[in-house]
Amino acid sequence: MDRDQWDERYGGDELVWTSTANEFLVSEVADLPAGRAVDLACGEGRNAVWLAERGWKVTGVDFSPVGLAKAQRLAEERQVDVRWVESAVEEWTAPPDGFDLVAVLYLQLPQPERSVALAVAAAAVAPGGTLLVVAHDHDNLTRGFGGPSEEAVLYSVDDVIDVADAAGLSVQRGEQVVRFVDSESGRHGAIDTLVRAVRSVYGMGR
């Protein structure tokens, strides 16, 4: 979907997604001290706001101004401050000092845009910082529930690990995970890619 399509999708008063933070973000950052975080492709801001509520200094980046407006309203309702930046992830430039947490959640892009966006995200990780990528996995097409039906935008764990390795990050966790979804037909398992990687405290290289 392009920017105009996302603007249209975010156009209603109600949230397209839940206001609850992603379960894998919650579990994967539980042991991290609050610092500087960026939520790339933040959409309506639920994850960025959740981080801000827990003491993180947060930037949210998305190319949809309509989505960002809803994100700002959510932040105001929750009484937290988040810096919102309108930009496609693959065109965004991180500040020189980077971030202690870079979160990329369900940024379903085809190649080559996906690799560019993930490389931008990995480069934004500060020394000692963490990259967290969660996305709909390719195997969800045949073994999971919901998610995009377009094969080109689905992830594999190995592809994300390759980007993390190329950026000099050390992978702590890289695997498929199951996210349970409640629907009218019952409870189903969706298959996601999850990769968590860190940068050495000694600098940007390995």
Coordinates of N, CA and C in Angstrom, one line a residue:
M1 N 0.8 -1.2 0.0 CA 0.0 0.0 0.0 C 0.9 1.3 0.0
D2 N 0.5 2.3 -0.8 CA 1.2 3.5 -0.8 C 0.7 4.5 0.2
R3 N 1.3 5.6 0.3 CA 1.0 6.6 1.3 C -0.5 7.0 1.2
D4 N -1.0 7.3 0.1 CA -2.4 7.7 -0.1 C -3.3 6.6 0.4
Q5 N -3.0 5.4 0.1 CA -3.8 4.3 0.6 C -3.8 4.1 2.1
W6 N -2.7 4.3 2.7 CA -2.6 4.3 4.2 C -3.3 5.5 4.8
D7 N -3.2 6.7 4.2 CA -4.0 7.8 4.7 C -5.5 7.5 4.7
E8 N -5.9 6.9 3.6 CA -7.3 6.6 3.5 C -7.7 5.5 4.6
R9 N -6.9 4.6 4.8 CA -7.2 3.5 5.8 C -7.2 4.1 7.2
Y10 N -6.4 5.1 7.5 CA -6.3 5.7 8.8 C -7.3 6.8 8.9
G11 N -8.2 7.0 7.9 CA -9.0 8.2 7.9 C -10.1 8.3 8.9
G12 N -10.6 7.1 9.4 CA -11.7 7.1 10.3 C -11.3 7.6 11.7
D13 N -12.3 7.8 12.6 CA -12.0 8.3 13.9 C -11.5 7.1 14.8
E14 N -11.9 5.9 14.5 CA -11.5 4.8 15.4 C -10.1 4.3 14.9
L15 N -9.4 3.7 15.8 CA -8.1 3.1 15.5 C -8.3 1.9 14.6
V16 N -7.4 1.8 13.6 CA -7.4 0.6 12.7 C -6.9 -0.6 13.5
W17 N -5.8 -0.3 14.3 CA -5.3 -1.3 15.1 C -5.7 -1.1 16.6
T18 N -5.4 -2.0 17.4 CA -5.7 -1.9 18.8 C -4.8 -0.8 19.4
S19 N -5.1 -0.2 20.6 CA -4.3 0.7 21.2 C -3.3 0.0 22.1
T20 N -3.4 -1.3 22.2 CA -2.5 -2.1 23.1 C -1.2 -2.4 22.3
A21 N -0.1 -2.3 23.1 CA 1.3 -2.5 22.5 C 1.4 -3.9 22.0
N22 N 2.2 -4.1 21.0 CA 2.5 -5.5 20.4 C 3.1 -6.3 21.5
E23 N 2.6 -7.6 21.6 CA 3.1 -8.5 22.7 C 4.6 -8.8 22.7
F24 N 5.1 -8.8 21.5 CA 6.6 -9.1 21.4 C 7.4 -7.9 21.7
L25 N 7.0 -6.7 21.4 CA 7.7 -5.6 21.9 C 7.7 -5.5 23.4
V26 N 6.6 -5.8 24.0 CA 6.5 -5.8 25.5 C 7.4 -6.8 26.1
S27 N 7.5 -8.0 25.6 CA 8.3 -9.0 26.2 C 9.8 -8.8 25.9
E28 N 10.1 -8.3 24.7 CA 11.5 -8.2 24.3 C 12.2 -7.0 24.9
V29 N 11.5 -6.0 25.3 CA 12.2 -4.8 25.9 C 12.0 -4.8 27.4
A30 N 11.4 -5.8 28.0 CA 11.2 -5.8 29.4 C 12.5 -5.7 30.2
D31 N 13.6 -6.2 29.7 CA 14.8 -6.2 30.5 C 15.7 -5.0 30.1
L32 N 15.2 -4.1 29.3 CA 16.0 -3.0 28.8 C 15.8 -1.7 29.6
P33 N 16.8 -1.0 30.0 CA 16.6 0.3 30.7 C 16.1 1.3 29.7
A34 N 15.2 2.1 30.2 CA 14.6 3.2 29.3 C 15.7 4.1 28.8
G35 N 15.6 4.4 27.5 CA 16.6 5.3 26.9 C 15.9 6.0 25.8
R36 N 16.7 6.1 24.6 CA 16.1 6.8 23.4 C 15.6 5.7 22.5
A37 N 14.4 5.8 22.1 CA 13.8 4.8 21.2 C 13.2 5.4 20.0
V38 N 13.2 4.7 18.9 CA 12.5 5.1 17.7 C 11.6 3.9 17.2
D39 N 10.4 4.2 16.9 CA 9.4 3.3 16.4 C 9.2 3.6 14.9
L40 N 9.8 2.8 14.0 CA 9.8 3.0 12.6 C 8.6 2.4 12.0
A41 N 7.9 3.1 11.1 CA 6.6 2.7 10.6 C 5.6 2.6 11.8
C42 N 5.5 3.7 12.5 CA 4.8 3.6 13.8 C 3.2 3.6 13.7
G43 N 2.7 4.0 12.5 CA 1.3 3.9 12.3 C 0.6 4.9 13.2
E44 N -0.4 4.3 13.9 CA -1.2 5.1 14.8 C -0.6 5.3 16.2
G45 N 0.6 4.8 16.4 CA 1.4 5.2 17.5 C 1.3 4.3 18.8
R46 N 0.6 3.2 18.7 CA 0.4 2.5 19.9 C 1.7 2.0 20.6
N47 N 2.6 1.6 19.8 CA 3.9 1.1 20.4 C 4.8 2.2 20.9
A48 N 4.8 3.3 20.2 CA 5.6 4.5 20.6 C 5.0 5.0 21.9
V49 N 3.7 5.1 22.0 CA 3.1 5.7 23.2 C 3.4 4.7 24.4
W50 N 3.3 3.4 24.2 CA 3.5 2.5 25.2 C 5.0 2.7 25.8
L51 N 5.9 2.8 24.9 CA 7.3 3.0 25.3 C 7.4 4.3 26.1
A52 N 6.8 5.4 25.6 CA 6.9 6.7 26.3 C 6.3 6.6 27.7
E53 N 5.2 5.8 27.9 CA 4.6 5.6 29.2 C 5.6 4.9 30.1
R54 N 6.6 4.2 29.6 CA 7.5 3.5 30.5 C 8.9 4.2 30.6
G55 N 8.9 5.5 30.2 CA 10.0 6.3 30.5 C 11.0 6.5 29.3
W56 N 10.7 5.9 28.2 CA 11.6 6.0 27.0 C 11.3 7.4 26.4
K57 N 12.4 8.0 25.9 CA 12.3 9.2 25.1 C 12.1 8.7 23.6
V58 N 10.9 8.9 23.1 CA 10.5 8.2 21.8 C 10.3 9.1 20.6
T59 N 10.8 8.6 19.5 CA 10.5 9.2 18.2 C 9.7 8.2 17.4
G60 N 8.6 8.6 16.8 CA 7.8 7.8 15.9 C 7.9 8.3 14.5
V61 N 8.2 7.4 13.6 CA 8.4 7.7 12.2 C 7.4 7.0 11.3
D62 N 6.7 7.7 10.5 CA 5.7 7.1 9.5 C 5.5 8.0 8.4
F63 N 5.2 7.4 7.2 CA 4.9 8.3 6.0 C 3.5 8.8 5.9
S64 N 2.6 8.3 6.8 CA 1.2 8.8 6.7 C 0.9 9.9 7.7
P65 N 0.7 11.1 7.2 CA 0.3 12.2 8.1 C -1.0 11.9 8.8
V66 N -1.9 11.2 8.2 CA -3.2 10.9 8.9 C -2.9 9.9 10.1
G67 N -2.1 8.9 9.8 CA -1.7 8.0 10.9 C -1.0 8.8 12.1
L68 N -0.1 9.7 11.7 CA 0.6 10.4 12.7 C -0.3 11.3 13.5
A69 N -1.3 11.9 12.9 CA -2.2 12.7 13.6 C -3.0 11.9 14.7
K70 N -3.4 10.7 14.3 CA -4.0 9.8 15.3 C -3.1 9.4 16.4
A71 N -1.8 9.2 16.0 CA -0.8 8.9 17.0 C -0.6 10.0 18.0
Q72 N -0.6 11.2 17.5 CA -0.5 12.4 18.4 C -1.7 12.5 19.4
R73 N -2.9 12.2 18.9 CA -4.1 12.2 19.7 C -4.0 11.1 20.8
L74 N -3.5 9.9 20.4 CA -3.3 8.9 21.4 C -2.3 9.3 22.5
A75 N -1.2 9.9 22.1 CA -0.2 10.4 23.0 C -0.8 11.4 24.0
E76 N -1.6 12.3 23.4 CA -2.3 13.3 24.3 C -3.3 12.7 25.3
E77 N -4.0 11.7 24.8 CA -4.9 11.0 25.7 C -4.2 10.2 26.8
R78 N -3.0 9.7 26.5 CA -2.2 9.0 27.5 C -1.3 9.9 28.3
Q79 N -1.3 11.2 27.9 CA -0.5 12.2 28.6 C 1.0 11.9 28.5
V80 N 1.5 11.6 27.3 CA 2.9 11.4 27.1 C 3.4 12.2 26.0
D81 N 4.7 12.5 25.9 CA 5.3 13.2 24.8 C 6.0 12.3 23.9
V82 N 5.7 12.3 22.6 CA 6.5 11.6 21.6 C 6.8 12.5 20.4
R83 N 8.0 12.5 19.9 CA 8.3 13.3 18.7 C 7.9 12.5 17.5
W84 N 7.0 13.1 16.6 CA 6.6 12.4 15.4 C 7.3 13.0 14.2
V85 N 7.7 12.1 13.3 CA 8.4 12.5 12.1 C 7.7 11.9 10.9
E86 N 7.3 12.7 9.9 CA 6.7 12.2 8.7 C 7.8 11.8 7.7
S87 N 7.9 10.5 7.4 CA 8.9 10.1 6.5 C 8.7 8.6 6.2
A88 N 9.0 8.2 5.0 CA 9.1 6.8 4.7 C 10.4 6.3 5.4
V89 N 10.4 5.1 5.9 CA 11.5 4.6 6.7 C 12.8 4.5 5.8
E90 N 12.6 4.1 4.6 CA 13.8 4.0 3.7 C 14.4 5.3 3.3
E91 N 13.7 6.4 3.6 CA 14.2 7.8 3.3 C 14.6 8.5 4.5
W92 N 14.4 7.9 5.7 CA 14.6 8.6 7.0 C 16.1 8.6 7.3
T93 N 16.6 9.7 8.0 CA 17.9 9.8 8.4 C 18.0 9.8 9.9
A94 N 18.7 8.9 10.6 CA 18.7 8.9 12.0 C 19.7 10.0 12.5
P95 N 19.5 10.5 13.7 CA 20.5 11.4 14.3 C 21.9 10.7 14.5
P96 N 23.0 11.5 14.5 CA 24.3 10.8 14.6 C 24.5 9.9 15.8
D97 N 23.8 10.3 16.9 CA 24.0 9.5 18.1 C 23.2 8.2 18.2
G98 N 22.2 8.1 17.2 CA 21.4 6.9 17.1 C 20.4 6.7 18.3
F99 N 20.0 5.5 18.5 CA 19.0 5.2 19.5 C 19.3 3.9 20.2
D100 N 18.9 3.9 21.5 CA 19.1 2.7 22.3 C 18.2 1.5 21.9
L101 N 17.1 1.9 21.3 CA 16.1 0.9 20.8 C 15.6 1.3 19.5
V102 N 15.7 0.5 18.5 CA 15.1 0.7 17.2 C 14.1 -0.4 16.9
A103 N 12.8 -0.1 16.9 CA 11.7 -1.0 16.7 C 11.2 -0.9 15.3
V104 N 11.1 -2.0 14.6 CA 10.4 -2.1 13.3 C 9.4 -3.2 13.3
L105 N 8.1 -2.8 13.4 CA 7.1 -3.8 13.7 C 6.1 -3.8 12.5
Y106 N 6.1 -4.9 11.8 CA 5.1 -5.1 10.7 C 5.3 -4.0 9.5
L107 N 6.5 -3.8 9.2 CA 6.8 -2.9 8.0 C 6.9 -3.9 6.8
Q108 N 5.8 -4.1 6.2 CA 5.7 -5.2 5.1 C 5.9 -4.5 3.8
L109 N 7.2 -4.5 3.4 CA 7.6 -3.9 2.1 C 8.1 -5.0 1.2
P110 N 8.0 -4.8 -0.1 CA 8.6 -5.7 -1.0 C 10.1 -5.4 -1.1
Q111 N 10.9 -6.3 -1.8 CA 12.3 -5.9 -2.1 C 12.3 -5.0 -3.3
P112 N 13.3 -4.1 -3.5 CA 14.4 -4.0 -2.6 C 14.2 -3.0 -1.4
E113 N 13.0 -2.4 -1.4 CA 12.7 -1.4 -0.4 C 12.8 -1.9 1.0
R114 N 12.5 -3.2 1.2 CA 12.6 -3.8 2.6 C 14.0 -3.8 3.1
S115 N 14.9 -4.3 2.2 CA 16.3 -4.3 2.7 C 16.9 -3.0 2.9
V116 N 16.5 -2.0 2.1 CA 16.9 -0.6 2.4 C 16.4 -0.1 3.7
A117 N 15.1 -0.3 4.0 CA 14.5 0.1 5.2 C 15.2 -0.5 6.4
L118 N 15.4 -1.8 6.3 CA 16.0 -2.6 7.5 C 17.5 -2.1 7.7
A119 N 18.2 -1.8 6.6 CA 19.5 -1.3 6.7 C 19.5 0.1 7.4
V120 N 18.6 0.9 7.1 CA 18.4 2.2 7.7 C 18.2 2.0 9.2
A121 N 17.3 1.1 9.5 CA 17.0 0.8 10.9 C 18.2 0.3 11.7
A122 N 18.9 -0.7 11.1 CA 20.1 -1.2 11.8 C 21.2 -0.2 12.0
A123 N 21.4 0.7 11.0 CA 22.4 1.7 11.2 C 22.0 2.7 12.3
A124 N 20.8 2.8 12.6 CA 20.3 3.8 13.7 C 20.5 3.3 15.1
V125 N 21.0 2.0 15.2 CA 21.2 1.5 16.6 C 22.5 2.0 17.1
A126 N 22.4 2.6 18.3 CA 23.6 3.2 19.0 C 24.4 2.1 19.6
P127 N 25.7 2.4 19.9 CA 26.5 1.4 20.7 C 25.8 1.0 21.9
G128 N 25.7 -0.3 22.1 CA 25.0 -0.9 23.3 C 23.5 -1.0 23.1
G129 N 23.0 -0.5 21.9 CA 21.5 -0.5 21.6 C 21.0 -1.8 21.0
T130 N 19.7 -1.8 20.8 CA 19.0 -3.0 20.4 C 18.1 -2.7 19.2
L131 N 18.1 -3.6 18.2 CA 17.2 -3.6 17.1 C 16.2 -4.7 17.3
L132 N 14.9 -4.4 17.2 CA 13.9 -5.4 17.2 C 13.0 -5.3 16.0
V133 N 13.0 -6.4 15.2 CA 12.2 -6.5 14.0 C 11.1 -7.6 14.2
V134 N 9.9 -7.3 14.0 CA 8.8 -8.2 14.1 C 7.9 -8.0 12.8
A135 N 7.6 -9.1 12.1 CA 6.9 -8.9 10.9 C 6.1 -10.2 10.5
H136 N 5.2 -10.1 9.6 CA 4.5 -11.3 9.1 C 5.4 -12.1 8.4
D137 N 5.5 -13.4 8.7 CA 6.5 -14.3 8.1 C 5.9 -15.0 6.9
H138 N 6.8 -15.4 6.0 CA 6.4 -16.0 4.7 C 5.6 -17.3 5.0
D139 N 6.0 -18.0 6.0 CA 5.3 -19.3 6.3 C 3.8 -19.1 6.8
N140 N 3.5 -17.9 7.1 CA 2.1 -17.6 7.6 C 1.1 -17.8 6.4
L141 N 1.6 -17.7 5.2 CA 0.7 -18.0 4.0 C 0.1 -19.4 4.1
T142 N 0.9 -20.4 4.4 CA 0.5 -21.7 4.4 C 0.2 -22.4 5.7
R143 N 0.8 -21.8 6.8 CA 0.6 -22.4 8.1 C 0.0 -21.5 9.2
G144 N -0.3 -20.3 8.8 CA -0.8 -19.4 9.8 C -2.1 -18.8 9.4
F145 N -2.4 -17.7 10.1 CA -3.7 -17.1 10.0 C -3.6 -15.6 9.8
G146 N -4.4 -15.0 8.9 CA -4.4 -13.6 8.6 C -3.2 -13.0 8.0
G147 N -3.0 -11.8 8.1 CA -1.8 -11.1 7.5 C -1.9 -10.9 6.0
P148 N -0.9 -10.3 5.4 CA -0.9 -10.0 4.0 C -0.9 -11.3 3.2
S149 N -1.6 -11.3 2.1 CA -1.6 -12.4 1.1 C -0.6 -12.3 0.0
E150 N 0.0 -11.1 0.0 CA 1.0 -10.9 -1.1 C 2.4 -11.4 -0.6
E151 N 2.8 -12.5 -1.3 CA 4.1 -13.1 -0.9 C 5.3 -12.2 -0.9
A152 N 5.3 -11.2 -1.8 CA 6.5 -10.4 -1.9 C 6.8 -9.5 -0.7
V153 N 5.8 -9.3 0.2 CA 6.0 -8.4 1.3 C 6.2 -9.2 2.6
L154 N 6.3 -10.5 2.5 CA 6.4 -11.3 3.7 C 7.9 -11.6 4.0
Y155 N 8.3 -11.8 5.3 CA 9.6 -11.8 5.7 C 10.1 -13.3 5.9
S156 N 11.4 -13.4 6.0 CA 12.0 -14.6 6.6 C 13.0 -14.2 7.6
V157 N 13.2 -15.1 8.6 CA 14.2 -14.8 9.7 C 15.6 -14.6 9.1
D158 N 16.0 -15.5 8.2 CA 17.3 -15.4 7.6 C 17.6 -14.1 6.9
D159 N 16.6 -13.5 6.2 CA 16.8 -12.3 5.5 C 17.1 -11.1 6.5
V160 N 16.4 -11.1 7.6 CA 16.6 -10.1 8.6 C 17.9 -10.2 9.3
I161 N 18.3 -11.5 9.6 CA 19.6 -11.7 10.2 C 20.7 -11.3 9.3
D162 N 20.6 -11.5 8.0 CA 21.6 -11.1 7.1 C 21.8 -9.6 7.1
V163 N 20.7 -8.8 7.2 CA 20.9 -7.4 7.3 C 21.5 -7.0 8.6
A164 N 21.1 -7.6 9.7 CA 21.7 -7.3 11.0 C 23.2 -7.6 11.0
D165 N 23.6 -8.8 10.5 CA 25.0 -9.1 10.4 C 25.8 -8.1 9.6
A166 N 25.2 -7.7 8.4 CA 25.9 -6.7 7.6 C 26.1 -5.4 8.3
A167 N 25.3 -5.1 9.2 CA 25.4 -3.8 10.0 C 26.3 -3.9 11.2
G168 N 26.8 -5.1 11.4 CA 27.7 -5.3 12.6 C 27.0 -5.5 13.9
L169 N 25.7 -6.0 13.8 CA 25.0 -6.3 15.0 C 25.1 -7.8 15.4
S170 N 25.0 -8.1 16.6 CA 25.0 -9.5 17.1 C 23.6 -9.9 17.4
V171 N 23.2 -11.0 16.7 CA 21.8 -11.5 16.9 C 21.7 -12.2 18.2
Q172 N 20.8 -11.8 19.0 CA 20.4 -12.5 20.3 C 19.3 -13.5 20.1
R173 N 18.4 -13.2 19.2 CA 17.2 -14.1 19.0 C 16.8 -13.9 17.5
G174 N 16.6 -15.0 16.8 CA 16.1 -15.0 15.5 C 15.3 -16.2 15.2
E175 N 14.0 -16.1 15.2 CA 13.2 -17.3 15.0 C 11.7 -16.9 14.6
Q176 N 11.0 -17.9 14.2 CA 9.6 -17.7 14.0 C 8.9 -17.8 15.3
V177 N 7.9 -16.9 15.5 CA 7.1 -17.0 16.7 C 5.6 -17.0 16.3
V178 N 4.8 -17.5 17.2 CA 3.4 -17.6 17.0 C 2.6 -16.6 17.8
R179 N 1.8 -15.8 17.2 CA 1.0 -14.8 17.8 C -0.5 -15.2 17.6
F180 N -1.2 -15.3 18.7 CA -2.6 -15.8 18.7 C -3.5 -14.7 18.4
V181 N -4.5 -15.0 17.5 CA -5.4 -14.0 17.1 C -6.8 -14.5 17.3
D182 N -7.7 -13.7 17.9 CA -9.1 -14.1 18.1 C -9.9 -13.5 17.0
S183 N -10.7 -14.4 16.4 CA -11.6 -14.0 15.3 C -13.0 -14.6 15.5
E184 N -13.9 -14.3 14.5 CA -15.2 -14.9 14.6 C -15.2 -16.4 14.5
S185 N -14.2 -16.9 13.9 CA -14.1 -18.4 13.7 C -13.3 -19.1 14.8
G186 N -12.9 -18.3 15.8 CA -12.2 -18.9 16.9 C -10.8 -18.3 17.1
R187 N -9.9 -18.9 17.8 CA -8.6 -18.5 18.1 C -7.6 -19.2 17.2
H188 N -6.7 -18.4 16.5 CA -5.8 -18.9 15.5 C -4.4 -18.4 15.8
G189 N -3.4 -19.2 15.3 CA -2.1 -18.8 15.4 C -1.5 -18.2 14.1
A190 N -1.0 -17.0 14.2 CA -0.3 -16.3 13.1 C 1.2 -16.4 13.3
I191 N 1.9 -16.7 12.2 CA 3.4 -16.9 12.3 C 4.1 -15.6 11.9
D192 N 5.0 -15.2 12.8 CA 5.7 -13.9 12.6 C 7.2 -14.2 12.6
T193 N 8.0 -13.4 11.9 CA 9.4 -13.3 12.1 C 9.8 -12.4 13.3
L194 N 10.7 -12.9 14.1 CA 11.2 -12.0 15.2 C 12.7 -12.1 15.2
V195 N 13.3 -10.9 15.1 CA 14.8 -10.8 15.3 C 15.1 -9.7 16.2
R196 N 15.9 -10.1 17.2 CA 16.5 -9.1 18.2 C 18.0 -9.1 18.1
A197 N 18.6 -8.0 17.9 CA 20.0 -7.9 17.7 C 20.6 -6.7 18.4
V198 N 21.8 -6.7 18.8 CA 22.4 -5.6 19.6 C 23.7 -5.2 18.9
R199 N 24.1 -3.9 19.2 CA 25.4 -3.4 18.8 C 26.3 -3.4 19.9
S200 N 27.6 -3.8 19.7 CA 28.6 -3.7 20.8 C 28.7 -2.3 21.4
V201 N 29.0 -2.3 22.6 CA 29.2 -1.0 23.3 C 30.4 -0.3 22.9
Y202 N 31.3 -1.0 22.1 CA 32.6 -0.4 21.7 C 32.5 0.3 20.4
G203 N 31.3 0.4 19.8 CA 31.3 1.3 18.6 C 30.4 0.6 17.5
M204 N 30.5 1.2 16.4 CA 29.6 0.9 15.3 C 30.1 -0.4 14.5
G205 N 31.3 -0.8 14.7 CA 31.7 -2.0 14.0 C 31.6 -3.2 14.9
R206 N 32.1 -4.4 14.4 CA 32.0 -5.6 15.1 C 33.0 -5.7 16.2

